[in-house]
Amino acid sequence: MTLSPIPLPPERAWPIDAELMPRSESSLRSLICHVARLMHQFRFVAGAAGSISARLSESRVLITPAGVAKSLLQPDQLMIISIDGSHPNPDGERGLRADDELAMHVACYAARPDIAGVVHAHPPMAVALTLAGISLRTCIVPEAVVMLGLIPTTPFAPPDSPEAANAIRLLIAQHDALLMAGHGSLTVGADVWNAYLRLETLEHTAFIVHSARQLGPIAPLPPDQVAVLLETRRALHLWREGDAERFCEACGVC
């Protein structure tokens, strides 16, 4: 049986401009469930894997619970936690607990106050590239250069370990998308919808790189072409601290 996405509020549909993104808690809960269904539909996650969170306020975050399949997630199952990761209202009576990978979400919000949405997924092609030792920290796919920048890969560490959270904290301060070797991806945004769209772009980029490698050697984009793309990246306000040095080192745009 094919599950259709949870109906969205009649006065609003996604995608929409970030300025019009849902402000109420109920609308945000519906959007997170919509994103969860999309993640399952496009096979970015399987079973109960993956997690989604969204900033409710300066001190509170909505997050998916552990052990609930993303294809079946309901708005009232989302949990509210404090920005420091504590859970003031345990929901044991419904058998729910905060996501096991809560620490990586907390690390993102602590690193950057501009982040209001975090999506953790297991995109198959992107993860497969990490297993094969193929980096996406390259200037090959123009859309990725503009929208994601250079995508780093963290060393392998248990997902809920302090080592994983520390690696994420350091990298997410200057990146909107990253890969965790052998595990999954983490994308962030000014809202949960943009964080999800970055996940789509990440997996699409990985698929292009994999396909191109089957056809022959891949030539990186020439520095002068990358320079034009970086102007677009700046114009879209996607430029991140350290980008100049990174693109100089990796792509020769100095």
Short mmCIF file of C-alpha atoms in Angstrom, two decimals:
data_model
loop_
_atom_site.label_atom_id
_atom_site.label_comp_id
_atom_site.label_asym_id
_atom_site.label_seq_id
_atom_site.Cartn_x
_atom_site.Cartn_y
_atom_site.Cartn_z
CA MET A 1 0.00 0.00 0.00
CA THR A 2 1.32 3.44 -0.95
CA LEU A 3 1.06 6.09 1.74
CA SER A 4 0.19 9.60 0.67
CA PRO A 5 1.73 12.57 2.46
CA ILE A 6 -0.09 14.03 5.44
CA PRO A 7 -2.46 16.74 4.13
CA LEU A 8 -1.10 20.20 4.67
CA PRO A 9 -3.12 23.08 6.13
CA PRO A 10 -5.52 24.31 3.40
CA GLU A 11 -4.28 27.89 3.57
CA ARG A 12 -0.69 26.88 2.88
CA ALA A 13 1.30 24.58 0.62
CA TRP A 14 4.99 23.91 0.20
CA PRO A 15 7.41 24.78 -1.28
CA ILE A 16 6.91 28.48 -0.64
CA ASP A 17 9.08 31.51 -0.02
CA ALA A 18 11.03 31.35 3.23
CA GLU A 19 9.37 34.56 4.43
CA LEU A 20 6.03 32.74 4.30
CA MET A 21 7.16 29.58 6.05
CA PRO A 22 4.88 28.34 8.85
CA ARG A 23 5.18 30.26 12.08
CA SER A 24 2.73 28.33 14.22
CA GLU A 25 3.75 25.16 15.99
CA SER A 26 0.94 23.15 14.39
CA SER A 27 1.96 24.18 10.87
CA LEU A 28 5.58 23.40 11.61
CA ARG A 29 4.62 19.95 12.89
CA SER A 30 2.73 19.29 9.64
CA LEU A 31 5.67 20.43 7.56
CA ILE A 32 8.12 18.17 9.40
CA CYS A 33 5.83 15.18 8.79
CA HIS A 34 5.54 16.16 5.13
CA VAL A 35 9.33 16.24 4.84
CA ALA A 36 9.56 12.88 6.64
CA ARG A 37 7.20 11.30 4.10
CA LEU A 38 9.23 12.75 1.22
CA MET A 39 12.44 11.37 2.72
CA HIS A 40 10.88 7.91 2.83
CA GLN A 41 9.28 8.23 -0.61
CA PHE A 42 12.58 9.14 -2.29
CA ARG A 43 14.52 6.53 -0.28
CA PHE A 44 16.68 8.98 1.60
CA VAL A 45 15.88 6.90 4.71
CA ALA A 46 14.60 3.42 5.48
CA GLY A 47 12.46 2.27 8.38
CA ALA A 48 12.85 4.44 11.45
CA ALA A 49 16.25 5.83 10.40
CA GLY A 50 17.01 9.53 9.99
CA SER A 51 15.81 12.51 11.97
CA ILE A 52 14.38 15.99 11.46
CA SER A 53 14.27 19.00 13.73
CA ALA A 54 13.13 22.61 13.57
CA ARG A 55 13.73 25.56 15.85
CA LEU A 56 10.54 26.65 17.64
CA SER A 57 12.13 29.53 19.52
CA GLU A 58 15.51 30.61 20.84
CA SER A 59 15.32 27.93 23.51
CA ARG A 60 13.10 25.17 22.08
CA VAL A 61 13.34 22.69 19.21
CA LEU A 62 10.85 20.27 17.65
CA ILE A 63 12.41 16.90 16.81
CA THR A 64 11.30 13.52 15.51
CA PRO A 65 11.13 10.72 18.11
CA ALA A 66 13.29 7.61 18.07
CA GLY A 67 11.94 4.41 16.60
CA VAL A 68 9.09 5.85 14.52
CA ALA A 69 9.08 5.14 10.77
CA LYS A 70 9.27 8.37 8.79
CA SER A 71 6.56 7.07 6.46
CA LEU A 72 4.10 6.89 9.38
CA LEU A 73 5.14 9.90 11.45
CA GLN A 74 2.26 11.96 12.86
CA PRO A 75 2.39 15.62 14.00
CA ASP A 76 1.54 14.81 17.63
CA GLN A 77 4.48 12.41 17.86
CA LEU A 78 7.06 15.18 17.47
CA MET A 79 8.83 16.08 20.70
CA ILE A 80 9.87 19.41 22.15
CA ILE A 81 13.34 19.65 23.63
CA SER A 82 15.40 22.48 25.05
CA ILE A 83 18.15 23.90 22.86
CA ASP A 84 20.72 22.32 25.20
CA GLY A 85 19.31 18.88 24.40
CA SER A 86 17.34 18.29 27.59
CA HIS A 87 13.78 17.05 27.42
CA PRO A 88 11.70 18.85 30.04
CA ASN A 89 8.54 16.83 29.46
CA PRO A 90 9.31 13.11 29.10
CA ASP A 91 6.68 11.34 27.02
CA GLY A 92 7.12 7.87 28.41
CA GLU A 93 3.40 7.32 28.69
CA ARG A 94 3.22 7.07 24.89
CA GLY A 95 6.44 5.10 24.63
CA LEU A 96 8.20 7.97 22.86
CA ARG A 97 11.70 9.25 23.48
CA ALA A 98 13.88 11.86 21.82
CA ASP A 99 15.89 10.79 18.80
CA ASP A 100 19.07 8.84 19.50
CA GLU A 101 21.01 11.30 17.32
CA LEU A 102 19.80 14.32 19.23
CA ALA A 103 23.38 15.46 19.89
CA MET A 104 24.07 16.24 16.24
CA HIS A 105 20.97 18.44 16.02
CA VAL A 106 21.90 20.30 19.19
CA ALA A 107 25.43 20.79 17.82
CA CYS A 108 24.03 22.48 14.70
CA TYR A 109 21.83 24.94 16.59
CA ALA A 110 24.64 25.74 19.02
CA ALA A 111 27.09 26.43 16.21
CA ARG A 112 24.90 28.79 14.17
CA PRO A 113 21.96 30.91 15.32
CA ASP A 114 20.82 31.25 11.68
CA ILE A 115 19.97 27.55 11.49
CA ALA A 116 16.29 26.81 12.05
CA GLY A 117 16.01 23.40 10.40
CA VAL A 118 18.17 20.25 10.45
CA VAL A 119 17.71 17.09 8.38
CA HIS A 120 19.72 13.92 8.96
CA ALA A 121 19.30 11.21 6.33
CA HIS A 122 20.96 8.14 4.84
CA PRO A 123 21.01 8.97 1.09
CA PRO A 124 22.25 5.74 -0.56
CA MET A 125 24.46 7.12 -3.33
CA ALA A 126 26.08 9.79 -1.18
CA VAL A 127 26.85 7.27 1.57
CA ALA A 128 28.14 4.78 -1.02
CA LEU A 129 30.63 7.38 -2.24
CA THR A 130 32.00 7.77 1.29
CA LEU A 131 32.48 3.99 1.49
CA ALA A 132 34.39 4.09 -1.79
CA GLY A 133 36.53 6.99 -0.63
CA ILE A 134 35.12 9.37 -3.24
CA SER A 135 34.86 12.94 -2.00
CA LEU A 136 32.23 15.52 -2.94
CA ARG A 137 34.59 18.29 -1.83
CA THR A 138 35.11 19.14 -5.50
CA CYS A 139 34.03 21.62 -8.18
CA ILE A 140 32.34 19.28 -10.64
CA VAL A 141 28.57 19.86 -10.56
CA PRO A 142 27.68 23.56 -11.02
CA GLU A 143 24.47 23.43 -8.95
CA ALA A 144 26.33 21.88 -6.03
CA VAL A 145 29.05 24.54 -6.17
CA VAL A 146 26.41 27.27 -5.86
CA MET A 147 23.91 25.69 -3.48
CA LEU A 148 26.09 23.50 -1.26
CA GLY A 149 29.66 24.66 -1.67
CA LEU A 150 32.39 22.12 -0.98
CA ILE A 151 30.87 19.14 0.85
CA PRO A 152 33.15 17.71 3.56
CA THR A 153 33.10 14.16 4.92
CA THR A 154 33.70 13.53 8.61
CA PRO A 155 35.79 10.53 9.73
CA PHE A 156 33.74 7.56 10.84
CA ALA A 157 32.45 7.74 14.40
CA PRO A 158 29.43 6.17 16.13
CA PRO A 159 26.46 8.44 15.27
CA ASP A 160 25.55 9.27 18.88
CA SER A 161 29.13 9.62 20.12
CA PRO A 162 30.82 12.80 21.42
CA GLU A 163 33.35 12.44 18.57
CA ALA A 164 30.60 12.64 15.96
CA ALA A 165 28.98 15.66 17.63
CA ASN A 166 32.32 17.46 17.90
CA ALA A 167 33.15 16.85 14.23
CA ILE A 168 29.74 18.14 13.21
CA ARG A 169 30.02 21.21 15.44
CA LEU A 170 33.30 22.19 13.80
CA LEU A 171 32.17 21.66 10.21
CA ILE A 172 28.58 22.88 10.32
CA ALA A 173 29.79 26.30 11.44
CA GLN A 174 31.01 26.85 7.87
CA HIS A 175 28.96 24.41 5.77
CA ASP A 176 25.29 23.79 4.98
CA ALA A 177 25.78 20.14 4.02
CA LEU A 178 28.16 17.43 5.13
CA LEU A 179 28.58 13.67 4.94
CA MET A 180 29.44 11.27 7.74
CA ALA A 181 31.61 8.43 6.46
CA GLY A 182 29.70 5.18 6.15
CA HIS A 183 26.65 6.63 7.83
CA GLY A 184 24.65 9.48 6.34
CA SER A 185 24.23 13.15 5.64
CA LEU A 186 23.42 16.29 7.56
CA THR A 187 21.89 19.34 5.90
CA VAL A 188 20.79 22.57 7.54
CA GLY A 189 18.90 25.69 6.55
CA ALA A 190 17.07 28.80 7.61
CA ASP A 191 14.02 26.51 7.84
CA VAL A 192 13.39 22.79 7.67
CA TRP A 193 12.18 22.96 4.05
CA ASN A 194 15.46 24.44 2.82
CA ALA A 195 17.39 21.87 4.84
CA TYR A 196 15.41 19.16 3.04
CA LEU A 197 15.99 20.71 -0.40
CA ARG A 198 19.72 20.64 0.29
CA LEU A 199 19.41 16.92 0.98
CA GLU A 200 17.83 16.45 -2.47
CA THR A 201 20.62 18.45 -4.10
CA LEU A 202 23.26 16.46 -2.21
CA GLU A 203 21.97 13.06 -3.32
CA HIS A 204 21.40 14.30 -6.88
CA THR A 205 25.01 15.51 -6.98
CA ALA A 206 26.26 12.16 -5.69
CA PHE A 207 24.30 10.33 -8.38
CA ILE A 208 25.74 12.57 -11.12
CA VAL A 209 29.30 12.06 -9.87
CA HIS A 210 28.82 8.28 -9.66
CA SER A 211 27.30 8.12 -13.16
CA ALA A 212 30.05 10.26 -14.68
CA ARG A 213 32.74 8.05 -13.13
CA GLN A 214 31.22 5.03 -14.89
CA LEU A 215 31.62 6.77 -18.24
CA GLY A 216 35.23 7.86 -17.84
CA PRO A 217 37.55 10.31 -16.11
CA ILE A 218 35.91 13.44 -14.73
CA ALA A 219 37.44 16.82 -15.48
CA PRO A 220 36.76 19.43 -12.77
CA LEU A 221 35.27 22.75 -13.79
CA PRO A 222 37.90 25.31 -14.91
CA PRO A 223 38.67 27.96 -12.28
CA ASP A 224 37.25 30.79 -14.41
CA GLN A 225 33.90 28.97 -14.64
CA VAL A 226 33.92 28.25 -10.92
CA ALA A 227 34.58 31.93 -10.26
CA VAL A 228 31.37 32.84 -12.08
CA LEU A 229 29.44 30.26 -10.03
CA LEU A 230 30.88 31.69 -6.83
CA GLU A 231 29.58 35.13 -7.75
CA THR A 232 26.12 33.58 -7.95
CA ARG A 233 26.71 31.89 -4.60
CA ARG A 234 27.55 35.27 -3.10
CA ALA A 235 24.54 36.94 -4.72
CA LEU A 236 22.22 34.31 -3.22
CA HIS A 237 23.73 34.95 0.25
CA LEU A 238 25.05 31.39 0.40
CA TRP A 239 28.67 32.41 0.99
CA ARG A 240 30.07 30.93 4.19
CA GLU A 241 33.06 31.81 6.33
CA GLY A 242 36.17 30.13 4.94
CA ASP A 243 34.74 29.65 1.43
CA ALA A 244 37.47 31.76 -0.18
CA GLU A 245 40.25 29.64 1.26
CA ARG A 246 38.44 26.37 0.54
CA PHE A 247 37.68 27.15 -3.10
CA CYS A 248 41.24 28.38 -3.60
CA GLU A 249 42.66 25.11 -2.27
CA ALA A 250 40.19 22.70 -3.91
CA CYS A 251 39.28 24.43 -7.17
CA GLY A 252 42.05 26.92 -7.92
CA VAL A 253 39.87 30.02 -7.57
CA CYS A 254 42.22 32.29 -5.65
#
